[in-house]
Short mmCIF file of C-alpha atoms in Angstrom, two decimals:
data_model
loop_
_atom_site.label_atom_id
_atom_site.label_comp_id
_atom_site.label_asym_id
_atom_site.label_seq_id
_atom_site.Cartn_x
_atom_site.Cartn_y
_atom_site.Cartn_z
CA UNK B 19 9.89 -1.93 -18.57
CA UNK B 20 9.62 2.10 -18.42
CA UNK B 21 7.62 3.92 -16.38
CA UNK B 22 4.42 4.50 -18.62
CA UNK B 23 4.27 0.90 -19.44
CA UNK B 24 4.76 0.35 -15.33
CA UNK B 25 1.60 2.69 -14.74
CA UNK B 26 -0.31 1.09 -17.24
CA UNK B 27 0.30 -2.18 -15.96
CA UNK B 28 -0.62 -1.15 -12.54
CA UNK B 29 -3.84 0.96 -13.89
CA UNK B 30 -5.02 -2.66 -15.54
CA UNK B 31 -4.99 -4.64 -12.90
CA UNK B 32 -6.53 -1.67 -10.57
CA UNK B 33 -9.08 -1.56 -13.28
CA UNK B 34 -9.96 -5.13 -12.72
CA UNK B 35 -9.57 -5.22 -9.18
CA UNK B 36 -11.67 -2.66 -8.57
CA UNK B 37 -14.51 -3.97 -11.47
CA UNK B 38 -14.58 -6.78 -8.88
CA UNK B 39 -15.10 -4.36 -5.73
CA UNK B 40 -18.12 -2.83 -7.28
CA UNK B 41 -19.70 -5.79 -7.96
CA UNK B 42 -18.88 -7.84 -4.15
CA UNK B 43 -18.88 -6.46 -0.38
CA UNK B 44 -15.79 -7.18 1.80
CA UNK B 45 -16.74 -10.71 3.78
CA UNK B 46 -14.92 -12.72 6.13
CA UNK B 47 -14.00 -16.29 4.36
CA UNK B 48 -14.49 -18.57 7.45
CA UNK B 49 -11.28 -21.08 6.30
CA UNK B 50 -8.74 -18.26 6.41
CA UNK B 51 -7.77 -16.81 9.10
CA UNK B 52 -7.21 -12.73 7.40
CA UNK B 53 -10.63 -11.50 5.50
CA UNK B 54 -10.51 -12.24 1.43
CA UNK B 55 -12.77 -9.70 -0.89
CA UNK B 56 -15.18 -11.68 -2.23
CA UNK B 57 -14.93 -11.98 -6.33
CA UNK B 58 -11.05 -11.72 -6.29
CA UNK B 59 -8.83 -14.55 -7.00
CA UNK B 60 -6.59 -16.12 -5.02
CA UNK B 61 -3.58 -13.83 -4.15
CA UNK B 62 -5.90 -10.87 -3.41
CA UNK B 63 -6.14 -9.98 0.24
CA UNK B 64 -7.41 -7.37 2.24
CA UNK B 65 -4.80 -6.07 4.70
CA UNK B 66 -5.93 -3.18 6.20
CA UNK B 67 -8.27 -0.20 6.07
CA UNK B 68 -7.83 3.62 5.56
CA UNK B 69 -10.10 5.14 8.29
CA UNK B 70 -12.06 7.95 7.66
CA UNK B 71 -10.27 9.85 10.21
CA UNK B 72 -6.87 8.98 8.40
CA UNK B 73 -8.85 10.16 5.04
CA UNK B 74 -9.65 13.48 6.78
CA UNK B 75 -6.56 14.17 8.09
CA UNK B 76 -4.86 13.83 4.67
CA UNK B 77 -7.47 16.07 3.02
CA UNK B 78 -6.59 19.01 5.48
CA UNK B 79 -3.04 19.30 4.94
CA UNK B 80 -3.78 20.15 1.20
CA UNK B 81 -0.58 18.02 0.32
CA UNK B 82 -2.37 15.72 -2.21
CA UNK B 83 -3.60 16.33 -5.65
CA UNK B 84 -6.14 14.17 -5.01
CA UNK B 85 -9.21 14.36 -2.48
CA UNK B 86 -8.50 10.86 0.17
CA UNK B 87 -11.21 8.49 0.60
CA UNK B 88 -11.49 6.01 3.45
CA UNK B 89 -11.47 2.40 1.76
CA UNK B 90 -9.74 -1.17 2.43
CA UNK B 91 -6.07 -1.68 1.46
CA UNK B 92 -5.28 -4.75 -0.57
CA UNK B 93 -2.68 -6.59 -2.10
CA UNK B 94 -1.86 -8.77 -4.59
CA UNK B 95 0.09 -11.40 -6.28
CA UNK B 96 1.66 -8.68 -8.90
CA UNK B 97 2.27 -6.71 -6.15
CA UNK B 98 4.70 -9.54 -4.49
CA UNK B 99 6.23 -10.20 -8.19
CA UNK B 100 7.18 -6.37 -8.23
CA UNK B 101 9.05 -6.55 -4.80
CA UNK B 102 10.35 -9.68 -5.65
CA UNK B 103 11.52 -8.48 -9.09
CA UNK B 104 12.43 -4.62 -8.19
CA UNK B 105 13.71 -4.50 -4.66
CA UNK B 106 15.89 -6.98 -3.91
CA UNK B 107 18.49 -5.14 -2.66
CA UNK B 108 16.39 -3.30 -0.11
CA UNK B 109 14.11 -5.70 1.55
CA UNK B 110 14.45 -9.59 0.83
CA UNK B 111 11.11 -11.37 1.31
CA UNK B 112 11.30 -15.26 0.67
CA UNK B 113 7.34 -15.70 0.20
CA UNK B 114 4.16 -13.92 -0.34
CA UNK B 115 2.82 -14.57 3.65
CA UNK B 116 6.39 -12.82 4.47
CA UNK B 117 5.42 -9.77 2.29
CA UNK B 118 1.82 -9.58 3.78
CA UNK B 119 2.98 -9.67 7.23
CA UNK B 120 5.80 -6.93 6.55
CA UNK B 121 3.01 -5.07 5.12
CA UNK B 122 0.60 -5.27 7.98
CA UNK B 123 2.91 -4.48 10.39
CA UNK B 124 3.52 -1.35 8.92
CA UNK B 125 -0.30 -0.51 8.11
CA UNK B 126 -0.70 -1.66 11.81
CA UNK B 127 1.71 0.66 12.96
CA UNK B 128 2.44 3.71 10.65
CA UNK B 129 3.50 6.75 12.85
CA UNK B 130 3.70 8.92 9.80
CA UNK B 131 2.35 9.57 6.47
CA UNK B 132 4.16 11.09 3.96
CA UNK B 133 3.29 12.02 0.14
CA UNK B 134 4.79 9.73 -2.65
CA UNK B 135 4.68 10.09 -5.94
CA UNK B 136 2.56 9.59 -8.85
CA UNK B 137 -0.71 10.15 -6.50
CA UNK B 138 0.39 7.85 -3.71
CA UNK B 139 0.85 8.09 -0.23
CA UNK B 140 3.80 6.38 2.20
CA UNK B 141 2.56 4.64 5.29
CA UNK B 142 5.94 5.18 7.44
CA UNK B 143 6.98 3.03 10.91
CA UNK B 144 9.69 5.42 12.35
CA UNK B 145 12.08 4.12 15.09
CA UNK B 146 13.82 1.30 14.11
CA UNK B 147 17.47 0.98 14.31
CA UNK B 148 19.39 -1.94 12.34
CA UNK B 149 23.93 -1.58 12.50
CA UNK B 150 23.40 1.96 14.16
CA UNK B 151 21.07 3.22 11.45
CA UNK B 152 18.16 4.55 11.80
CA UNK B 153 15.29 2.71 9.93
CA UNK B 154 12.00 4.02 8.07
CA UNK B 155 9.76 0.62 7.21
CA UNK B 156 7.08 1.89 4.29
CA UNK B 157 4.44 0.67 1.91
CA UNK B 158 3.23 3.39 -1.03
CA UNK B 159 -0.61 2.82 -1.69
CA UNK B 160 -2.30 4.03 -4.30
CA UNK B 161 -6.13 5.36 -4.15
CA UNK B 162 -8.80 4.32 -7.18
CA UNK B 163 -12.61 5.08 -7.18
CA UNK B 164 -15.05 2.18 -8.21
CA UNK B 165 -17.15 4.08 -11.77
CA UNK B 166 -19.96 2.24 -11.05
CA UNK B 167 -20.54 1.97 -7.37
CA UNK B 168 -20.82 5.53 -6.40
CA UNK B 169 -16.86 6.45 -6.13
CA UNK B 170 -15.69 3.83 -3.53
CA UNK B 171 -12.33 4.02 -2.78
CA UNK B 172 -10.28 0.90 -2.45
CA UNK B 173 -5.89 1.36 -1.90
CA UNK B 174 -3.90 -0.75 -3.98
CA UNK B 175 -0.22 -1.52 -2.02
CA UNK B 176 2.04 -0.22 -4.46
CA UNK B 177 4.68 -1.23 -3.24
CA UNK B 178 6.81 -1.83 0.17
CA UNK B 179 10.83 -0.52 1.12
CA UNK B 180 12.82 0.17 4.29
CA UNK B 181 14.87 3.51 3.60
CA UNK B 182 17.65 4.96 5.69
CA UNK B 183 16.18 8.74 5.43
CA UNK B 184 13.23 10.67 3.73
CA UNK B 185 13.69 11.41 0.84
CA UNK B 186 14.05 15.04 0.00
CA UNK B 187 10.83 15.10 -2.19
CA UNK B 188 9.29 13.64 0.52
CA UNK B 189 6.44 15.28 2.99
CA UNK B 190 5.26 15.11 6.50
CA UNK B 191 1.38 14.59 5.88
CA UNK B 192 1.18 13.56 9.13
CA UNK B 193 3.29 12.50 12.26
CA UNK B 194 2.12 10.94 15.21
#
């Protein structure tokens, strides 16, 4: 699969997921014990939240091509078929549960934010040594506004790596 036919594939199911925002509010399902969006199917989960604060800080450094929005983070089951499928040699996850708790962690914890590519931003943990390297844990996320609900934002996890540096291309949005 190339790289348009990638970004298509992700714009379709952001289309879809976010159809479904616009139309349901964020609720707590009682039976599960991390929040669901109500609408989505199973496999869709809230995970996290950009802040406002994190929104506003991103705007100021005039590093993005696109104006940040605070919104909730999600991910889904295409999302762990991606990792599964295209980064097997950096991270090994052995079910969906161990991808969404990888991915917390690292929303939970980010100490930096970098800029990605194609419009995304890196959520980085920075500090973590593994064989006497030094360790950055990361999840891309991806911003889309709702059409029809006044420009919500909602992040779609893109996807989720450990790297042994930054990348060249790579910057410093932020650093705690």
């Amino acid at each position: 699969m190339n790289k348009q036919e990638k970004q298509l594939l992700w714009g379709l199911a952001a289309i879809g997921i976010l159809a479904l925002l616009a139309r349901n509010s964020a609720k707590k399902n009682e039976n599960e014990k991390e929040p669901r969006i109500e609408g989505l199917p199973n496999g869709f989960r809230k995970v996290g939240e950009i802040t406002p604060e994190i929104a506003k800080i991103m705007n100021e450094s005039k590093l993005l091509s696109f104006k940040a929005k605070p919104g909730p983070i999600i991910t889904t089951e295409l999302f762990y078929q991606h990792i599964k499928k295209e980064h097997t040699e950096e991270k090994k996850f052995h079910s969906y549960r161990e991808l969404d708790l990888y991915v917390k962690n690292v929303i939970n914890n980010f100490n930096q934010i970098w800029t990605g590519s194609d419009d995304s931003i890196l959520l980085v943990t920075d500090g973590c040594s593994k064989h006497n390297k030094h360790i950055y844990e990361i999840v891309a996320l991806q911003m889309f506004e709702t059409i029809d609900d006044g420009g919500k934002a909602c992040w779609n996890v893109h996807t989720a790596q450990s790297r042994e540096r930054q990348s060249n291309n790579r910057i410093t949005i932020w650093k705690k």
